[in-house]
GROMACS .gro file of C-alpha atoms in nm:
model
  500
    1MET     CA    1  -6.390  15.618  16.486
    2ASN     CA    2  -6.216  15.782  16.774
    3GLY     CA    3  -6.012  16.201  16.797
    4SER     CA    4  -5.719  15.913  16.748
    5SER     CA    5  -5.843  15.763  16.381
    6PHE     CA    6  -5.938  16.072  16.250
    7GLY     CA    7  -5.662  16.240  16.252
    8THR     CA    8  -5.446  15.886  16.094
    9ARG     CA    9  -5.777  15.864  15.822
   10VAL     CA   10  -5.744  16.247  15.711
   11LYS     CA   11  -5.341  16.228  15.666
   12MET     CA   12  -5.438  15.905  15.486
   13HIS     CA   13  -5.680  16.089  15.271
   14GLN     CA   14  -5.429  16.487  15.253
   15TYR     CA   15  -5.150  16.185  15.120
   16TRP     CA   16  -5.361  16.028  14.833
   17GLN     CA   17  -5.462  16.403  14.747
   18ASN     CA   18  -5.113  16.389  14.570
   19PHE     CA   19  -5.170  16.130  14.293
   20ALA     CA   20  -5.314  16.120  14.022
   21PRO     CA   21  -5.492  15.801  13.931
   22SER     CA   22  -5.291  15.563  13.745
   23LEU     CA   23  -5.102  15.210  13.757
   24GLU     CA   24  -4.781  15.403  13.812
   25SER     CA   25  -4.926  15.650  14.210
   26MET     CA   26  -5.125  15.255  14.262
   27MET     CA   27  -4.808  15.051  14.267
   28LEU     CA   28  -4.625  15.451  14.389
   29ASP     CA   29  -4.351  15.314  14.128
   30LYS     CA   30  -4.252  15.489  13.782
   31THR     CA   31  -4.173  15.109  13.671
   32ALA     CA   32  -4.532  14.946  13.789
   33SER     CA   33  -4.598  14.877  13.402
   34THR     CA   34  -4.291  14.555  13.422
   35ILE     CA   35  -4.434  14.482  13.783
   36HIS     CA   36  -4.798  14.443  13.685
   37ILE     CA   37  -4.896  14.159  13.474
   38ASP     CA   38  -4.665  13.934  13.638
   39GLU     CA   39  -4.834  14.023  13.987
   40GLN     CA   40  -5.159  14.003  13.897
   41GLU     CA   41  -5.088  13.699  13.731
   42GLU     CA   42  -4.943  13.558  14.079
   43ILE     CA   43  -5.159  13.687  14.363
   44VAL     CA   44  -5.479  13.540  14.104
   45SER     CA   45  -5.313  13.282  14.083
   46LEU     CA   46  -5.260  13.254  14.475
   47LEU     CA   47  -5.641  13.306  14.553
   48PRO     CA   48  -5.953  13.014  14.643
   49SER     CA   49  -6.178  12.964  14.354
   50LEU     CA   50  -6.478  13.302  14.327
   51GLU     CA   51  -6.693  13.114  14.127
   52HIS     CA   52  -7.040  13.168  14.264
   53LYS     CA   53  -6.908  13.388  14.492
   54ARG     CA   54  -6.981  13.798  14.612
   55VAL     CA   55  -6.635  13.947  14.677
   56LEU     CA   56  -6.579  14.278  14.838
   57GLU     CA   57  -6.267  14.450  14.741
   58LEU     CA   58  -6.116  14.645  15.005
   59GLY     CA   59  -5.886  14.960  14.876
   60ALA     CA   60  -5.983  14.903  14.518
   61GLY     CA   61  -5.837  15.233  14.304
   62ILE     CA   62  -5.866  15.217  13.976
   63GLY     CA   63  -5.925  14.823  13.923
   64ARG     CA   64  -5.618  14.665  13.863
   65TYR     CA   65  -5.774  14.378  14.048
   66THR     CA   66  -6.148  14.477  14.039
   67GLY     CA   67  -6.219  14.336  13.619
   68LEU     CA   68  -5.983  14.011  13.732
   69LEU     CA   69  -6.216  13.973  14.042
   70ALA     CA   70  -6.544  14.026  13.873
   71SER     CA   71  -6.516  13.818  13.600
   72GLU     CA   72  -6.433  13.533  13.838
   73ALA     CA   73  -6.725  13.622  14.106
   74HIS     CA   74  -7.045  13.572  14.083
   75HIS     CA   75  -7.112  13.988  14.212
   76LEU     CA   76  -6.788  14.250  14.343
   77THR     CA   77  -6.849  14.538  14.543
   78ALA     CA   78  -6.537  14.772  14.483
   79VAL     CA   79  -6.443  14.999  14.739
   80ASP     CA   80  -6.183  15.272  14.760
   81PHE     CA   81  -6.218  15.629  15.006
   82MET     CA   82  -6.070  15.810  14.715
   83GLU     CA   83  -6.403  15.915  14.509
   84GLU     CA   84  -6.126  15.999  14.194
   85TYR     CA   85  -6.040  15.669  14.142
   86ILE     CA   86  -6.353  15.500  14.215
   87SER     CA   87  -6.488  15.698  13.905
   88VAL     CA   88  -6.186  15.622  13.681
   89ASN     CA   89  -6.209  15.218  13.891
   90LYS     CA   90  -6.602  15.237  13.706
   91LYS     CA   91  -6.524  15.367  13.373
   92ASN     CA   92  -6.251  15.181  13.337
   93HIS     CA   93  -6.532  14.823  13.384
   94GLY     CA   94  -6.868  15.087  13.325
   95HIS     CA   95  -6.889  14.688  13.050
   96LEU     CA   96  -6.935  14.499  13.355
   97ASN     CA   97  -7.218  14.428  13.482
   98ASN     CA   98  -7.182  14.278  13.827
   99ILE     CA   99  -7.014  14.490  13.945
  100THR     CA  100  -7.106  14.802  14.252
  101TYR     CA  101  -6.850  15.053  14.339
  102ILE     CA  102  -6.884  15.240  14.675
  103ALA     CA  103  -6.708  15.548  14.723
  104ALA     CA  104  -6.606  15.517  15.143
  105ASP     CA  105  -6.378  15.405  15.380
  106VAL     CA  106  -6.346  15.095  15.456
  107LEU     CA  107  -6.362  15.197  15.849
  108ASP     CA  108  -6.697  15.380  15.763
  109LEU     CA  109  -6.880  15.091  15.595
  110GLN     CA  110  -7.186  14.880  15.673
  111LEU     CA  111  -7.289  14.613  15.526
  112PRO     CA  112  -7.469  14.329  15.556
  113ASP     CA  113  -7.329  14.034  15.772
  114LYS     CA  114  -7.226  13.709  15.628
  115LYS     CA  115  -7.305  13.899  15.251
  116PHE     CA  116  -6.942  13.742  15.094
  117GLY     CA  117  -6.775  13.450  15.025
  118ALA     CA  118  -6.467  13.630  15.004
  119VAL     CA  119  -6.323  13.971  15.048
  120PHE     CA  120  -5.979  14.067  14.865
  121SER     CA  121  -5.731  14.337  14.953
  122ASN     CA  122  -5.370  14.462  14.814
  123TRP     CA  123  -5.169  14.726  15.032
  124LEU     CA  124  -5.402  14.794  15.236
  125PHE     CA  125  -5.376  14.749  15.585
  126MET     CA  126  -5.057  14.879  15.585
  127TYR     CA  127  -5.258  15.256  15.605
  128LEU     CA  128  -5.482  15.124  15.876
  129THR     CA  129  -5.302  15.129  16.257
  130ASP     CA  130  -5.267  14.865  16.488
  131GLN     CA  131  -5.628  14.936  16.604
  132GLU     CA  132  -5.776  15.022  16.326
  133CYS     CA  133  -5.643  14.724  16.158
  134VAL     CA  134  -5.830  14.505  16.460
  135SER     CA  135  -6.118  14.676  16.375
  136LEU     CA  136  -6.149  14.624  15.998
  137LEU     CA  137  -6.070  14.259  16.028
  138GLN     CA  138  -6.370  14.185  16.286
  139ARG     CA  139  -6.592  14.352  16.150
  140ILE     CA  140  -6.488  14.097  15.777
  141LEU     CA  141  -6.556  13.841  15.996
  142ARG     CA  142  -6.898  13.920  16.034
  143TRP     CA  143  -6.956  14.055  15.699
  144LEU     CA  144  -6.771  13.635  15.589
  145ASP     CA  145  -6.991  13.398  15.510
  146ASP     CA  146  -6.924  13.081  15.770
  147GLY     CA  147  -6.609  12.934  15.564
  148GLY     CA  148  -6.544  13.199  15.387
  149TRP     CA  149  -6.158  13.384  15.315
  150LEU     CA  150  -6.018  13.705  15.337
  151PHE     CA  151  -5.639  13.721  15.122
  152ILE     CA  152  -5.446  14.016  15.178
  153ARG     CA  153  -5.148  14.171  15.045
  154GLU     CA  154  -4.899  14.408  15.220
  155SER     CA  155  -4.552  14.581  15.198
  156CYS     CA  156  -4.304  14.474  15.517
  157PHE     CA  157  -4.033  14.607  15.634
  158HIS     CA  158  -4.034  14.901  15.371
  159SER     CA  159  -4.182  15.096  15.095
  160SER     CA  160  -4.276  14.896  14.797
  161GLY     CA  161  -4.158  15.178  14.507
  162ASN     CA  162  -3.940  15.417  14.392
  163MET     CA  163  -4.156  15.692  14.371
  164SER     CA  164  -4.076  16.005  14.572
  165ARG     CA  165  -4.295  16.050  14.802
  166GLN     CA  166  -4.237  16.400  15.052
  167THR     CA  167  -4.418  16.249  15.377
  168ASN     CA  168  -4.538  15.853  15.342
  169PRO     CA  169  -4.807  15.755  15.616
  170THR     CA  170  -4.708  15.428  15.539
  171PHE     CA  171  -4.698  15.126  15.868
  172TYR     CA  172  -4.427  14.880  15.745
  173ARG     CA  173  -4.480  14.588  15.992
  174THR     CA  174  -4.367  14.276  16.048
  175PRO     CA  175  -4.496  13.935  15.884
  176ALA     CA  176  -4.537  13.792  16.206
  177GLU     CA  177  -4.695  14.136  16.323
  178TYR     CA  178  -4.969  14.015  16.048
  179ALA     CA  179  -5.022  13.749  16.148
  180SER     CA  180  -5.052  13.832  16.499
  181LEU     CA  181  -5.364  14.019  16.402
  182LEU     CA  182  -5.513  13.806  16.210
  183ASP     CA  183  -5.543  13.568  16.523
  184SER     CA  184  -5.626  13.884  16.730
  185ALA     CA  185  -5.949  13.919  16.498
  186TRP     CA  186  -6.206  13.763  16.701
  187VAL     CA  187  -6.666  13.756  16.688
  188SER     CA  188  -6.877  13.640  16.955
  189ASN     CA  189  -7.181  13.413  16.822
  190SER     CA  190  -7.380  13.606  16.994
  191ASN     CA  191  -7.489  13.933  16.946
  192SER     CA  192  -7.581  14.046  17.369
  193ILE     CA  193  -7.327  14.249  17.573
  194LEU     CA  194  -7.448  14.084  17.910
  195GLU     CA  195  -7.379  13.768  17.822
  196PRO     CA  196  -7.146  13.743  17.568
  197SER     CA  197  -7.006  13.351  17.420
  198GLU     CA  198  -6.759  13.211  17.441
  199GLU     CA  199  -6.799  13.060  17.096
  200GLY     CA  200  -6.737  13.259  16.749
  201HIS     CA  201  -6.533  13.267  16.507
  202GLY     CA  202  -6.212  13.436  16.389
  203PHE     CA  203  -5.931  13.364  16.139
  204LYS     CA  204  -5.716  13.087  16.047
  205ILE     CA  205  -5.421  13.097  15.824
  206VAL     CA  206  -5.413  12.925  15.529
  207SER     CA  207  -5.092  13.013  15.368
  208VAL     CA  208  -4.799  13.300  15.383
  209GLY     CA  209  -4.573  13.343  15.092
  210SER     CA  210  -4.323  13.673  14.972
  211LEU     CA  211  -4.453  13.757  14.598
  212ARG     CA  212  -4.199  13.621  14.362
  213SER     CA  213  -4.257  13.873  14.147
  214TYR     CA  214  -4.118  14.125  14.340
  215ILE     CA  215  -3.832  13.883  14.407
  216LYS     CA  216  -3.778  13.883  13.985
  217HIS     CA  217  -3.850  14.242  13.923
  218LYS     CA  218  -3.727  14.432  14.237
  219ASN     CA  219  -3.513  14.193  14.455
  220ASN     CA  220  -3.782  14.275  14.721
  221SER     CA  221  -3.898  13.978  14.889
  222TYR     CA  222  -4.086  14.214  15.153
  223GLN     CA  223  -4.372  14.192  14.954
  224ILE     CA  224  -4.629  13.900  15.170
  225TYR     CA  225  -4.948  13.747  15.194
  226PHE     CA  226  -5.213  13.582  15.382
  227LEU     CA  227  -5.498  13.369  15.268
  228ALA     CA  228  -5.692  13.286  15.583
  229LYS     CA  229  -6.037  13.149  15.622
  230LYS     CA  230  -6.303  13.227  15.831
  231ALA     CA  231  -6.315  12.961  16.081
  232ASP     CA  232  -6.481  12.873  16.446
  233LYS     CA  233  -6.256  12.972  16.761
  234ARG     CA  234  -6.362  12.950  17.095
  235MET     CA  235  -6.214  13.292  17.312
  236ASP     CA  236  -6.166  13.331  17.623
  237SER     CA  237  -6.252  13.688  17.787
  238LYS     CA  238  -5.940  13.883  17.748
  239ASP     CA  239  -5.935  14.176  17.565
  240ASN     CA  240  -5.824  14.051  17.150
  241PHE     CA  241  -5.658  14.423  17.090
  242GLN     CA  242  -5.471  14.359  17.426
  243SER     CA  243  -5.411  14.039  17.280
  244PHE     CA  244  -5.265  14.123  16.958
  245LEU     CA  245  -4.984  14.399  17.193
  246ASP     CA  246  -4.932  14.093  17.427
  247LYS     CA  247  -4.828  13.863  17.070
  248LYS     CA  248  -4.671  14.179  16.901
  249GLN     CA  249  -4.402  14.232  17.235
  250TYR     CA  250  -4.339  13.835  17.306
  251SER     CA  251  -4.377  13.676  16.955
  252ARG     CA  252  -3.964  13.656  16.952
  253GLN     CA  253  -3.893  13.540  17.277
  254GLY     CA  254  -3.899  13.201  17.165
  255VAL     CA  255  -3.713  13.216  16.873
  256ARG     CA  256  -3.434  13.440  17.103
  257ARG     CA  257  -3.416  13.189  17.340
  258TYR     CA  258  -3.316  12.912  17.113
  259GLU     CA  259  -3.111  13.199  16.985
  260TRP     CA  260  -2.899  13.251  17.318
  261ILE     CA  261  -2.780  12.895  17.349
  262PHE     CA  262  -2.743  12.768  16.981
  263GLY     CA  263  -2.527  13.168  16.887
  264LYS     CA  264  -2.678  13.430  16.765
  265THR     CA  265  -2.851  13.346  16.352
  266PHE     CA  266  -2.876  13.063  16.443
  267LEU     CA  267  -3.150  12.715  16.591
  268SER     CA  268  -2.997  12.411  16.491
  269THR     CA  269  -2.747  12.179  16.727
  270GLY     CA  270  -2.431  12.314  16.730
  271GLY     CA  271  -2.470  12.698  16.566
  272MET     CA  272  -2.151  12.849  16.394
  273SER     CA  273  -1.941  12.490  16.462
  274THR     CA  274  -2.104  12.222  16.286
  275THR     CA  275  -2.238  12.424  16.052
  276GLU     CA  276  -1.856  12.515  15.948
  277ASN     CA  277  -1.818  12.123  15.944
  278TYR     CA  278  -2.118  12.051  15.681
  279VAL     CA  279  -2.056  12.291  15.491
  280ALA     CA  280  -1.708  12.258  15.394
  281ARG     CA  281  -1.822  11.841  15.237
  282LEU     CA  282  -2.004  12.027  14.990
  283ASP     CA  283  -1.763  12.219  14.814
  284LEU     CA  284  -1.915  12.515  14.715
  285LYS     CA  285  -1.817  12.778  14.446
  286PRO     CA  286  -1.932  13.194  14.433
  287GLY     CA  287  -2.223  13.142  14.229
  288GLN     CA  288  -2.389  12.839  14.268
  289LYS     CA  289  -2.703  12.857  14.374
  290VAL     CA  290  -2.832  12.666  14.701
  291LEU     CA  291  -3.181  12.609  14.872
  292ASP     CA  292  -3.185  12.615  15.286
  293VAL     CA  293  -3.470  12.438  15.324
  294GLY     CA  294  -3.580  12.536  15.732
  295VAL     CA  295  -3.366  12.823  15.726
  296GLY     CA  296  -3.508  12.908  16.067
  297ILE     CA  297  -3.291  13.317  16.091
  298GLY     CA  298  -3.087  13.258  15.827
  299GLY     CA  299  -2.731  13.188  16.024
  300HIS     CA  300  -2.625  12.874  15.752
  301SER     CA  301  -2.787  13.171  15.491
  302PHE     CA  302  -2.558  13.410  15.586
  303TYR     CA  303  -2.298  13.206  15.630
  304MET     CA  304  -2.315  13.041  15.285
  305ALA     CA  305  -2.313  13.339  15.116
  306GLU     CA  306  -2.077  13.489  15.338
  307LYS     CA  307  -1.790  13.304  15.343
  308TYR     CA  308  -1.837  13.115  14.938
  309GLY     CA  309  -2.004  13.356  14.725
  310VAL     CA  310  -2.271  13.153  14.685
  311GLU     CA  311  -2.683  13.212  14.592
  312VAL     CA  312  -2.924  13.121  14.853
  313LEU     CA  313  -3.268  13.028  14.843
  314GLY     CA  314  -3.446  13.019  15.236
  315VAL     CA  315  -3.701  12.849  15.284
  316ASP     CA  316  -3.951  12.789  15.607
  317LEU     CA  317  -4.296  12.759  15.735
  318SER     CA  318  -4.216  12.987  16.034
  319VAL     CA  319  -4.395  13.369  15.958
  320ASN     CA  320  -4.151  13.425  16.301
  321MET     CA  321  -3.865  13.335  16.213
  322MET     CA  322  -3.877  13.448  15.826
  323THR     CA  323  -3.918  13.813  16.028
  324VAL     CA  324  -3.653  13.744  16.243
  325ALA     CA  325  -3.470  13.627  15.922
  326THR     CA  326  -3.516  13.917  15.731
  327GLU     CA  327  -3.449  14.187  15.963
  328TYR     CA  328  -3.082  14.000  16.038
  329LEU     CA  329  -3.048  14.010  15.658
  330SER     CA  330  -3.116  14.394  15.640
  331GLU     CA  331  -2.877  14.452  15.882
  332ARG     CA  332  -2.589  14.283  15.640
  333PRO     CA  333  -2.691  14.480  15.289
  334HIS     CA  334  -2.334  14.302  15.147
  335LEU     CA  335  -2.563  13.977  15.097
  336ASP     CA  336  -2.905  14.184  14.958
  337LYS     CA  337  -2.766  14.046  14.636
  338LEU     CA  338  -2.680  13.659  14.742
  339VAL     CA  339  -2.990  13.606  15.011
  340LYS     CA  340  -3.296  13.567  15.024
  341PHE     CA  341  -3.558  13.459  15.178
  342VAL     CA  342  -3.969  13.340  15.117
  343ILE     CA  343  -4.230  13.198  15.355
  344CYS     CA  344  -4.385  12.873  15.186
  345ASP     CA  345  -4.488  12.513  15.264
  346ILE     CA  346  -4.122  12.321  15.102
  347THR     CA  347  -4.367  12.016  15.090
  348LYS     CA  348  -4.576  12.296  14.820
  349SER     CA  349  -4.321  12.462  14.678
  350VAL     CA  350  -4.251  12.470  14.298
  351TYR     CA  351  -3.920  12.513  14.134
  352ASP     CA  352  -3.831  12.409  13.749
  353GLU     CA  353  -3.590  12.093  13.722
  354ALA     CA  354  -3.224  12.150  13.755
  355SER     CA  355  -3.238  12.502  13.952
  356PHE     CA  356  -3.061  12.433  14.257
  357ASP     CA  357  -2.676  12.359  14.222
  358THR     CA  358  -2.697  12.215  14.625
  359ILE     CA  359  -3.036  12.164  14.848
  360TYR     CA  360  -2.958  12.184  15.261
  361SER     CA  361  -3.144  12.172  15.531
  362ARG     CA  362  -3.128  12.092  15.913
  363ASP     CA  363  -3.286  11.904  16.179
  364THR     CA  364  -3.577  12.034  15.939
  365LEU     CA  365  -3.695  11.705  15.776
  366LEU     CA  366  -3.875  11.610  16.102
  367HIS     CA  367  -4.162  11.808  16.100
  368ILE     CA  368  -4.267  11.635  15.753
  369PRO     CA  369  -4.489  11.358  15.671
  370ASN     CA  370  -4.416  11.237  15.291
  371LYS     CA  371  -4.095  11.223  15.283
  372ASP     CA  372  -4.080  11.031  15.007
  373GLU     CA  373  -4.242  11.266  14.757
  374LEU     CA  374  -4.041  11.585  14.893
  375PHE     CA  375  -3.677  11.359  14.783
  376LYS     CA  376  -3.792  11.311  14.462
  377ASN     CA  377  -3.874  11.700  14.423
  378PHE     CA  378  -3.473  11.770  14.559
  379GLU     CA  379  -3.353  11.495  14.310
  380LYS     CA  380  -3.595  11.667  14.077
  381TRP     CA  381  -3.467  12.034  14.164
  382LEU     CA  382  -3.097  11.950  14.139
  383LYS     CA  383  -2.889  12.000  13.872
  384PRO     CA  384  -2.692  11.668  13.764
  385GLY     CA  385  -2.398  11.639  13.990
  386GLY     CA  386  -2.601  11.855  14.234
  387LYS     CA  387  -2.550  11.767  14.610
  388ILE     CA  388  -2.776  11.725  14.921
  389LEU     CA  389  -2.645  11.771  15.273
  390PHE     CA  390  -2.886  11.736  15.560
  391THR     CA  391  -2.890  11.655  15.900
  392ASP     CA  392  -3.174  11.537  16.107
  393TYR     CA  393  -3.377  11.413  16.461
  394THR     CA  394  -3.394  11.022  16.363
  395LYS     CA  395  -3.492  10.734  16.635
  396GLY     CA  396  -3.269  10.384  16.707
  397ASP     CA  397  -3.299  10.056  16.577
  398LYS     CA  398  -3.435   9.958  16.919
  399GLU     CA  399  -3.765   9.935  17.019
  400ASN     CA  400  -3.869  10.243  17.096
  401SER     CA  401  -3.954  10.320  17.502
  402PRO     CA  402  -4.323  10.473  17.633
  403ASN     CA  403  -4.156  10.819  17.639
  404PHE     CA  404  -3.919  10.857  17.339
  405GLU     CA  405  -4.304  10.724  17.208
  406LYS     CA  406  -4.464  11.045  17.420
  407TYR     CA  407  -4.219  11.318  17.305
  408ILE     CA  408  -4.252  11.187  16.912
  409SER     CA  409  -4.642  11.235  16.902
  410ASP     CA  410  -4.612  11.523  17.159
  411ARG     CA  411  -4.385  11.696  16.874
  412GLY     CA  412  -4.548  11.589  16.556
  413TYR     CA  413  -4.234  11.428  16.442
  414ASN     CA  414  -4.196  11.210  16.202
  415LEU     CA  415  -3.912  11.033  16.207
  416LEU     CA  416  -3.688  10.746  16.063
  417THR     CA  417  -3.400  10.580  16.118
  418LEU     CA  418  -3.090  10.627  15.956
  419GLN     CA  419  -3.138  10.309  15.730
  420GLN     CA  420  -3.464  10.464  15.619
  421TYR     CA  421  -3.315  10.770  15.515
  422LYS     CA  422  -3.066  10.564  15.289
  423GLU     CA  423  -3.296  10.354  15.127
  424LEU     CA  424  -3.486  10.713  15.108
  425LEU     CA  425  -3.192  10.854  14.928
  426GLU     CA  426  -3.201  10.532  14.704
  427SER     CA  427  -3.531  10.515  14.604
  428CYS     CA  428  -3.568  10.879  14.434
  429GLY     CA  429  -3.261  10.805  14.260
  430PHE     CA  430  -2.917  10.967  14.460
  431VAL     CA  431  -2.570  10.857  14.422
  432ASN     CA  432  -2.278  10.862  14.608
  433ILE     CA  433  -2.512  10.852  14.936
  434LYS     CA  434  -2.284  10.870  15.232
  435ALA     CA  435  -2.556  10.828  15.628
  436GLU     CA  436  -2.396  10.907  15.961
  437ASP     CA  437  -2.479  10.843  16.327
  438ALA     CA  438  -2.397  11.167  16.427
  439THR     CA  439  -2.514  11.127  16.796
  440GLU     CA  440  -2.224  11.125  16.982
  441GLU     CA  441  -2.123  11.480  16.753
  442PHE     CA  442  -2.476  11.531  16.859
  443LEU     CA  443  -2.473  11.435  17.223
  444LYS     CA  444  -2.112  11.595  17.219
  445ALA     CA  445  -2.324  11.924  17.127
  446LEU     CA  446  -2.558  11.956  17.340
  447HIS     CA  447  -2.305  11.888  17.650
  448SER     CA  448  -2.123  12.195  17.562
  449GLU     CA  449  -2.454  12.396  17.504
  450LEU     CA  450  -2.585  12.253  17.828
  451ASN     CA  451  -2.295  12.378  18.054
  452GLN     CA  452  -2.244  12.669  17.938
  453LEU     CA  453  -2.595  12.783  18.001
  454GLN     CA  454  -2.582  12.646  18.341
  455GLN     CA  455  -2.270  12.839  18.351
  456GLU     CA  456  -2.428  13.168  18.225
  457LYS     CA  457  -2.707  13.172  18.478
  458GLU     CA  458  -2.654  13.457  18.521
  459ALA     CA  459  -2.592  13.689  18.267
  460PHE     CA  460  -2.926  13.481  18.091
  461LEU     CA  461  -3.101  13.539  18.340
  462LYS     CA  462  -3.080  13.963  18.257
  463GLU     CA  463  -3.200  13.862  17.960
  464PHE     CA  464  -3.468  13.604  17.992
  465THR     CA  465  -3.701  13.471  18.318
  466GLU     CA  466  -3.669  13.163  18.486
  467GLU     CA  467  -3.957  12.996  18.435
  468ASP     CA  468  -3.696  13.076  18.052
  469TYR     CA  469  -3.376  12.901  18.159
  470GLN     CA  470  -3.581  12.567  18.334
  471TYR     CA  471  -3.723  12.503  18.019
  472LEU     CA  472  -3.431  12.483  17.826
  473GLU     CA  473  -3.240  12.279  18.144
  474ASP     CA  474  -3.528  12.039  18.158
  475ASN     CA  475  -3.520  11.987  17.707
  476TRP     CA  476  -3.135  11.972  17.714
  477ILE     CA  477  -3.125  11.723  18.031
  478ALA     CA  478  -3.365  11.493  17.800
  479LYS     CA  479  -3.218  11.539  17.499
  480ILE     CA  480  -2.923  11.378  17.624
  481LYS     CA  481  -3.122  11.082  17.832
  482ARG     CA  482  -3.292  11.008  17.558
  483ALA     CA  483  -2.938  11.030  17.316
  484GLU     CA  484  -2.726  10.785  17.531
  485GLU     CA  485  -3.054  10.592  17.608
  486GLY     CA  486  -3.024  10.526  17.234
  487ASN     CA  487  -3.382  10.608  17.182
  488GLN     CA  488  -3.284  10.968  17.031
  489THR     CA  489  -3.044  10.953  16.729
  490TRP     CA  490  -2.909  11.205  16.479
  491THR     CA  491  -2.836  11.169  16.221
  492ALA     CA  492  -2.616  11.375  15.851
  493CYS     CA  493  -2.628  11.220  15.574
  494TYR     CA  494  -2.469  11.333  15.139
  495ALA     CA  495  -2.612  11.228  14.825
  496GLU     CA  496  -2.576  11.364  14.481
  497LYS     CA  497  -2.804  11.351  14.152
  498ARG     CA  498  -2.746  11.161  13.876
  499ARG     CA  499  -2.434  11.280  13.662
  500MET     CA  500  -2.648  11.261  13.275
   0.00000   0.00000   0.00000
């Protein structure tokens, strides 16, 4: 451990000495007892099967999860750097004979390679510096069996609890930064320093999301979990920590580039102008609940909540985009109780029947292969008489050109025709269906955006590179060409759920 890291660990140890071992101190919240059970149930439900596995619990504390993990695992090793806490943990779970307790700093742990099938941590990495995080993640890769699991949960952006503290040495990162940390961790298959192998192992993020229990109890959507799997990974000779810093610094560049052309907080065709046009068709009323699918960086959700007073749940799978969206939400405190963002895969999401008055989506569904199942869920999630409105990239009725087929394949898009969307809505039970060819509006917006980019090139280059400019210009010219040739179309669909 270097001097800087040692100093950080001393500060953390002194910090935790201020709190006696208890449920409230573990959660740093005076109302811990009201959240505790729901949070436990949710987190346990997110874990893979631990049956027959050796499990390592890092930052075990007094054992909020120790007993639950040990009840399913073959064996559990519980680690915490506060001896007082681990002693309480041992006392609480002394009746379980498959637990080993270790009082040690996680950065000092020496454990055998490939000993564990899963590693679990809850509020640990936010107490480590970036470099300490990478170092620990690399050790975890060695400790895990091939195909082993890692679960982490952290507070992003700000603290989760309401307990007063004189100091707070916590690192409140963004979800994107945690994703970059996980991505940057890598270990070589070779132990030779002189002949390192480019073949090795890293983490593959399997799922990421916001804890619903904290949204429910604390109106806080920034409690983020990651489930990752140890997987084969080839790495070039670049230093991994430097790679993390690069990603941390530039991870938002692609998002910012598109935002420049669509307008702040928007990442879809026409920006604010098309948003105003399509949202006006929904006749939204204050207090109604809207599901914004593929929320991007939040522009549509902010507009609907601000203008119409609706409650919007915005969901997206992109960690980078959701990070930007949550940062923009923090700049709009007046919308804090109206807009919530959740990182999730909409195809795997579960909501109660009749949860929403409206489902809204802009140019997102093209990424989803199994649209039949999703639209059945949309119909189920809507209240009777509820409305769905979406725009999406579509393909024309004529045979696709080879270039357009390559474009679809390269992007991994799953495009339907306008007629196929109409039939899909009908087959899922929707009524009052209006499926419109909006390609002319699409082209008008594309030409306007391209003209703005070309006319304001000098201003663009003050924020971005010539390469960024060329990328956008080439892409917009290509989109216009595909649309004018009749290959790529733009479809707008409105429909309603049948009233009871």
